[in-house]
Tab-separated table of C-alpha atoms in Angstrom:
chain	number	residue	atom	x	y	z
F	1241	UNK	CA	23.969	39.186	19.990
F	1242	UNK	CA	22.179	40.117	17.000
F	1243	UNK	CA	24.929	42.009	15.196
F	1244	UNK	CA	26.521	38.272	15.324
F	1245	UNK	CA	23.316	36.596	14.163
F	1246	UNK	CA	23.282	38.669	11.927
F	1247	UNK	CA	26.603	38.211	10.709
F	1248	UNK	CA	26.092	34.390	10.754
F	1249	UNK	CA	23.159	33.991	8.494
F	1250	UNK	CA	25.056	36.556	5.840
F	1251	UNK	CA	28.318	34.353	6.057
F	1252	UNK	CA	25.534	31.444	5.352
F	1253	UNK	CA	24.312	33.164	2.648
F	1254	UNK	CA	27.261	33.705	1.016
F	1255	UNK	CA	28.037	29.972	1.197
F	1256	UNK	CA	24.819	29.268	-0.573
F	1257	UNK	CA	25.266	31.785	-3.038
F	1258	UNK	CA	28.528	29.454	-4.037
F	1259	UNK	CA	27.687	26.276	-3.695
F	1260	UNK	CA	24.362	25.796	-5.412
F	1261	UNK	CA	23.550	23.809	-7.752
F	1262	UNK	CA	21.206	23.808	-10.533
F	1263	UNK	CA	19.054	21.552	-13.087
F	1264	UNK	CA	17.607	22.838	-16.195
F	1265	UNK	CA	15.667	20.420	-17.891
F	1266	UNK	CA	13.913	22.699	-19.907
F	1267	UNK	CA	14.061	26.923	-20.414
F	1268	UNK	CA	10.277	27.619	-19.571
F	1269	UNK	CA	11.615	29.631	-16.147
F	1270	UNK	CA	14.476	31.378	-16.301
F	1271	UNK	CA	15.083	31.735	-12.680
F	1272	UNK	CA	18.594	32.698	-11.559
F	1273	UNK	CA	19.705	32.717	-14.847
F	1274	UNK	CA	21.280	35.958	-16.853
F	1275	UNK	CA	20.241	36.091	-20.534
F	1276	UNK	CA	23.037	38.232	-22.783
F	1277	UNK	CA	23.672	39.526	-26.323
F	1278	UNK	CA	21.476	38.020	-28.980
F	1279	UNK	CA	20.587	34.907	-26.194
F	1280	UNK	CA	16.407	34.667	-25.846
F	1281	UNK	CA	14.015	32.103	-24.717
F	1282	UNK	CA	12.214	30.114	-27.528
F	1283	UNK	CA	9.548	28.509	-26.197
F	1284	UNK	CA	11.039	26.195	-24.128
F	1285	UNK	CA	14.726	26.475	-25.626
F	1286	UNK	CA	17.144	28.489	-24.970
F	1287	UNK	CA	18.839	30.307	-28.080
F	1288	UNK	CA	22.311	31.744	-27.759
F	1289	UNK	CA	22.448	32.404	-31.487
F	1290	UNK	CA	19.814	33.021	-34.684
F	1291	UNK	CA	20.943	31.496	-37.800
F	1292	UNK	CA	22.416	35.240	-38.840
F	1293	UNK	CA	25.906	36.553	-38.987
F	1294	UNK	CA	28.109	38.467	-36.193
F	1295	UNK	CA	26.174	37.409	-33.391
F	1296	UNK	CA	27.203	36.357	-29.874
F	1297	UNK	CA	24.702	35.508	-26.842
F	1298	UNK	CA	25.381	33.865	-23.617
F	1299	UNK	CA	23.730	33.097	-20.900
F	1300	UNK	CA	24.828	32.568	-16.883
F	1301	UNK	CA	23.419	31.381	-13.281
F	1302	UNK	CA	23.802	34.118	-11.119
F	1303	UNK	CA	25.266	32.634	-8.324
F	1304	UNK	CA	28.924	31.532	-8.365
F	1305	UNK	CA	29.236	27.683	-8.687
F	1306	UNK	CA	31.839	25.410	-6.149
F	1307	UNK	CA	35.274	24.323	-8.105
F	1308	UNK	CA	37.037	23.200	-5.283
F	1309	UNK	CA	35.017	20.405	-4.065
F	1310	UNK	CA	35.012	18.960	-7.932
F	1311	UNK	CA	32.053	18.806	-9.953
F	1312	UNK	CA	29.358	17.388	-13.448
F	1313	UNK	CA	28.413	20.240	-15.885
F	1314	UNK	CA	26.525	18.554	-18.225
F	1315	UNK	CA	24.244	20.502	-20.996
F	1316	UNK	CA	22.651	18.942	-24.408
F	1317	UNK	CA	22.971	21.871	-27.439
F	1318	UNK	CA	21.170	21.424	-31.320
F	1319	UNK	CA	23.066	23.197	-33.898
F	1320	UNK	CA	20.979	23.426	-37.068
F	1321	UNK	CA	20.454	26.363	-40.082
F	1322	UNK	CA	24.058	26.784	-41.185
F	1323	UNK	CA	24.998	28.901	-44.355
F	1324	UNK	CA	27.179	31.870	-45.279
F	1325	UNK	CA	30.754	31.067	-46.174
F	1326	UNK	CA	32.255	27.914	-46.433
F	1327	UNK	CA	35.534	27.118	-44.831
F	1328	UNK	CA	38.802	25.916	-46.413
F	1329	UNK	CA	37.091	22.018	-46.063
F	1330	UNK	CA	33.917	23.453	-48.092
F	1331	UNK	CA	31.566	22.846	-44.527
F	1332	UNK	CA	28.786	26.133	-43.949
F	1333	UNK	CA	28.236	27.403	-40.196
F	1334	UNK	CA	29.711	28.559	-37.575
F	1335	UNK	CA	31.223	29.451	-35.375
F	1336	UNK	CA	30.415	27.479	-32.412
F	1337	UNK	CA	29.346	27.737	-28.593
F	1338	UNK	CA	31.521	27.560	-25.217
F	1339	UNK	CA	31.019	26.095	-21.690
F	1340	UNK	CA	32.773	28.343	-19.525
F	1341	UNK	CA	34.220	28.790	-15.696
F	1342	UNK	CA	35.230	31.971	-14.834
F	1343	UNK	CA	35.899	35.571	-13.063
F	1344	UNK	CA	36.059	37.898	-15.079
F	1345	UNK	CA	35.236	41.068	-13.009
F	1346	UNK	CA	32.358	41.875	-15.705
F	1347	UNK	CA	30.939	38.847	-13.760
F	1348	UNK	CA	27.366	37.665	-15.569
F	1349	UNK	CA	28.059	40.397	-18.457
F	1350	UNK	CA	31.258	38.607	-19.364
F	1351	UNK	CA	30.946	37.887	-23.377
F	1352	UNK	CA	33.528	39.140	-26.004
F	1353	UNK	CA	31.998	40.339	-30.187
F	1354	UNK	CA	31.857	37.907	-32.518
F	1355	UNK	CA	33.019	35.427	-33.403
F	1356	UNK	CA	34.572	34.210	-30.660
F	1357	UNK	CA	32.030	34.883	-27.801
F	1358	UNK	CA	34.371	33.825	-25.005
F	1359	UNK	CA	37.480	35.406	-25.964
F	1360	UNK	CA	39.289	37.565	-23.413
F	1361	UNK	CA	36.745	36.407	-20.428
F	1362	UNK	CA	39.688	35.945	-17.767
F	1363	UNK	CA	40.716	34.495	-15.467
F	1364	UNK	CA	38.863	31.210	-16.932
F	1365	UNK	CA	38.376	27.581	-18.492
F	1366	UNK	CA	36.802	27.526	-21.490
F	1367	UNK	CA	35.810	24.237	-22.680
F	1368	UNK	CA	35.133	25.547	-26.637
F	1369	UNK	CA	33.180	23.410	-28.970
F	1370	UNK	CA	34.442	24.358	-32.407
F	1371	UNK	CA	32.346	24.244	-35.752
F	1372	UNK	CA	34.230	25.980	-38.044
F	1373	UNK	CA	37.869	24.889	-39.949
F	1374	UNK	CA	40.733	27.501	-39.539
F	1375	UNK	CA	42.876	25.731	-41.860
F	1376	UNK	CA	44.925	28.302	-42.773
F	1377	UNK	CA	46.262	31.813	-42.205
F	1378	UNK	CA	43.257	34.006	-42.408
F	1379	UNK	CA	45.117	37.442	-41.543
F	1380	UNK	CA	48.971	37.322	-40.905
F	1381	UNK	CA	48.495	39.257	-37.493
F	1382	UNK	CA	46.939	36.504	-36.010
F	1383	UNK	CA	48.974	34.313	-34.456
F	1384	UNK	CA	50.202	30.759	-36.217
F	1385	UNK	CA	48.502	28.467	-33.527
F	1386	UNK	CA	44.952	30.121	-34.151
F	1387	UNK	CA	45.182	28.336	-37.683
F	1388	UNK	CA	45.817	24.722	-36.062
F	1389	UNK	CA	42.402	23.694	-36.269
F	1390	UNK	CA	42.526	19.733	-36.920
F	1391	UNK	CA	38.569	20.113	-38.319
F	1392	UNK	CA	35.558	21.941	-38.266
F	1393	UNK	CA	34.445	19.933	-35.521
F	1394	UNK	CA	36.270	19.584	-32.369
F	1395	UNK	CA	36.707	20.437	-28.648
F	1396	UNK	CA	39.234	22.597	-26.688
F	1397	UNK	CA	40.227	23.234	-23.655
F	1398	UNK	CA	41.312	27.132	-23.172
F	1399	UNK	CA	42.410	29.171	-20.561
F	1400	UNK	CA	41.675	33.468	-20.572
F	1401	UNK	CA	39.604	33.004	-23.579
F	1402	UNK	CA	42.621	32.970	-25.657
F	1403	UNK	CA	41.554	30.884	-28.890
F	1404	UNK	CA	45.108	30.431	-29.364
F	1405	UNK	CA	46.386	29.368	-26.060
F	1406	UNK	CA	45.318	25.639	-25.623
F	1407	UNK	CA	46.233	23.752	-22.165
F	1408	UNK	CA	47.830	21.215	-23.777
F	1409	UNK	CA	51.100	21.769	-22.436
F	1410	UNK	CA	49.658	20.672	-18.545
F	1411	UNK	CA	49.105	17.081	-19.882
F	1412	UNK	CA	46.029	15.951	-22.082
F	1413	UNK	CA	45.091	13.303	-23.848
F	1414	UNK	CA	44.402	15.586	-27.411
F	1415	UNK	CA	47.009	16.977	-28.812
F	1416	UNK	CA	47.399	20.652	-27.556
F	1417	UNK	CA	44.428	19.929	-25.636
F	1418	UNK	CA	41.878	19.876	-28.790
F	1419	UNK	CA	40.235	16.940	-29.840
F	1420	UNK	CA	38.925	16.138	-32.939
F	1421	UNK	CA	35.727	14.408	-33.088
F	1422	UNK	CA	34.332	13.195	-36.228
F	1423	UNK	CA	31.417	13.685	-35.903
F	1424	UNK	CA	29.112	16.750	-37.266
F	1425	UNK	CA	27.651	18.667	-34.405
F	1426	UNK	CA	26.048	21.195	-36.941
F	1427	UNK	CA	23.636	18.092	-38.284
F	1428	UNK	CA	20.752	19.401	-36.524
F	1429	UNK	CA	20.241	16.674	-33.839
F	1430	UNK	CA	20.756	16.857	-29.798
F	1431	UNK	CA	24.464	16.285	-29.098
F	1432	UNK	CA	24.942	16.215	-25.218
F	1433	UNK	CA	28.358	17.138	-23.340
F	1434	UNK	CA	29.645	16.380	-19.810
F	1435	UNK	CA	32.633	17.956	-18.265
F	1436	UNK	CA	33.545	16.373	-14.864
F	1437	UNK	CA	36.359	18.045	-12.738
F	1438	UNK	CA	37.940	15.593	-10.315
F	1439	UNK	CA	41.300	15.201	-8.346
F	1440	UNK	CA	43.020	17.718	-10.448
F	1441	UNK	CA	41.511	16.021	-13.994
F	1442	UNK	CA	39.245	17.257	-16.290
F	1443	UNK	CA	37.522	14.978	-18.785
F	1444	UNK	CA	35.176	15.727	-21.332
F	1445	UNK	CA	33.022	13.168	-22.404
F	1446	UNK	CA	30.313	13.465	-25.944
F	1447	UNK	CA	27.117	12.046	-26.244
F	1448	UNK	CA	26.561	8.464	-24.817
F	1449	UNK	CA	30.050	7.763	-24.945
F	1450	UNK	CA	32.177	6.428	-21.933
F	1451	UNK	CA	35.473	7.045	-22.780
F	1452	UNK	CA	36.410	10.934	-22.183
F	1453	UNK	CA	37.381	12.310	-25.718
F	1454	UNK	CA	39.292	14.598	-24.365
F	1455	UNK	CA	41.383	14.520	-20.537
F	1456	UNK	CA	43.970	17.167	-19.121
F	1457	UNK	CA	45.381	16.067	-16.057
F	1458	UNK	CA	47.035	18.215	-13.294
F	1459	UNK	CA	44.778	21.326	-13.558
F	1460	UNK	CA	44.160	23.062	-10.328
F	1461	UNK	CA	40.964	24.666	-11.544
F	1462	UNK	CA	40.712	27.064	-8.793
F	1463	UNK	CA	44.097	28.365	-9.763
F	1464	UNK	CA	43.674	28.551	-13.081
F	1465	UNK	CA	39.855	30.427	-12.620
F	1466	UNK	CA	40.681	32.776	-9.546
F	1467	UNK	CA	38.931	31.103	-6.967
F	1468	UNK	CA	37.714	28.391	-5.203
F	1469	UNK	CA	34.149	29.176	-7.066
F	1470	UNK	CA	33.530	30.788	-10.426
F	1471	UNK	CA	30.889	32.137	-12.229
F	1472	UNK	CA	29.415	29.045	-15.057
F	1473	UNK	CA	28.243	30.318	-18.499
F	1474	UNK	CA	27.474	28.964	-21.912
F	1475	UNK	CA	27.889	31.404	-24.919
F	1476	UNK	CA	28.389	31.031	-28.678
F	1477	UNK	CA	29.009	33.394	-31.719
F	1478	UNK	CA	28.794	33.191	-35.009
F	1479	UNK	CA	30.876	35.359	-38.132
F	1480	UNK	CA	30.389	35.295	-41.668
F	1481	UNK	CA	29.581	31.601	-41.082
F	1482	UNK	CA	26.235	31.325	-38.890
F	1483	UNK	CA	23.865	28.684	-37.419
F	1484	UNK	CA	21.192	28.589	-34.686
F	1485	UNK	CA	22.688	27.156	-31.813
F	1486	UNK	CA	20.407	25.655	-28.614
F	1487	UNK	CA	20.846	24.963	-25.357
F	1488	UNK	CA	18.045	22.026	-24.626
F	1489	UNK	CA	18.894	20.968	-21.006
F	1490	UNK	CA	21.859	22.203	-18.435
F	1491	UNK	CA	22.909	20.740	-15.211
F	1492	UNK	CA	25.929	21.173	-12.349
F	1493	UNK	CA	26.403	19.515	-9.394
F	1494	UNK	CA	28.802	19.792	-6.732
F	1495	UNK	CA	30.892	16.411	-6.049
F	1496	UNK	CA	31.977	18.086	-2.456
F	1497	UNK	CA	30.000	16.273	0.309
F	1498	UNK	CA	26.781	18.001	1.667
């Protein structure tokens, strides 16, 4: 009898430990949250990158998150301080910051060197929020779609952390599953983002608008991540291009019923 009451309240546990969600209006406590790289606590912000160069930091909730059951991530970010070199369009900063759903077996450690802090995380989504212009060939081993940046500010959807390997082809509403935005996200002012995962469709939606700027339809997450949860992480980098990037506020929630 106890070995199987035992047994019951760990298999409860586990369930818990998958299928809780979380609210961060503000960074003061840092409970079940993992804090890596150059990531810190500022006050009540949390940092994932100092204006400086060849940085990444990231930052995860310990406990793996529900896919299956569809879900809202939702987190507000202030990108401010950019200098060092300009891209082709003449912008400073860089390089951006990542949502991310994944498992990776490095689990919460999971973050690649700069620039690109999410790169090779896999299996994974990475919805990538890019601030600087690749608009053209910056080394000829790198691979021709790496260069097919349509600004310096726009959002992709990505599996494996490959920054070349859009999801594009599975149906989205941006071409090769990037959008461009026009709008500057470096400017120095709250920008907030919400990713909702429902029915096999992902939309991503920017600020207060209510049309999703970018939409990839038939995407079985789960699939695509490894699992029916996933660790959820936000990261960013920056190269010879740098900027202070914040998170301000972070939320998820579970659309599966009680």
């Amino acid at each position: 009898m106890t070995s199987r009451l035992s047994a019951t309240l760990g298999f409860l546990a586990v369930l818990g430990s998958i299928q809780a969600d979380f609210e961060y209006k503000d960074f003061a406590s840092r409970q079940s949250l993992k804090l890596i790289g150059s990531a810190e606590v500022v006050g009540t912000i949390l940092r994932l990158t100092p204006s400086e160069p060849r940085l990444t930091g990231g930052l995860y909730v310990q406990e793996r998150q529900n896919l299956a059951d569809g879900f809202e991530c939702e987190f507000t970010f202030r990108v401010s301080g950019t200098g060092g070199v300009k891209d082709p369009r003449g912008q400073t900063g860089g390089e951006g910051l990542a949502l991310v759903f994944h498992n990776d077996p490095r689990g919460t450690s999971a973050l690649h060197s700069y620039p690109l802090a999410y790169a090779k995380i896999k299996p994974s989504l990475v919805v990538e929020l890019d601030m600087w212009h690749n608009g053209k060939p910056l080394d000829q081993t790198y691979p021709i779609a790496y260069t097919a940046d349509p600004d310096g500010n726009h959002i992709s959807a990505l599996l494996d952390g490959e920054y070349f390997d859009s999801i594009g082809s599975i149906g989205s509403t941006g071409k090769n599953g990037v959008a461009a935005l026009g709008t500057d996200l470096s400017d120095g002012r709250a920008h907030n983002v919400r990713v909702r995962y429902e029915a096999k469709t992902l939309t991503i939606f920017l600020d207060e608008g209510t049309v999703p700027i970018l939409k990839v339809m038939s995407l079985d997450l789960p699939a695509k991540t490894g699992g029916a949860s996933a660790f959820v992480g936000l990261v960013g980098g920056t190269g010879d291009a740098y900027q202070t990037q914040d998170i301000l506020r972070w939320s998820f929630r579970s659309l599966g019923k009680g």
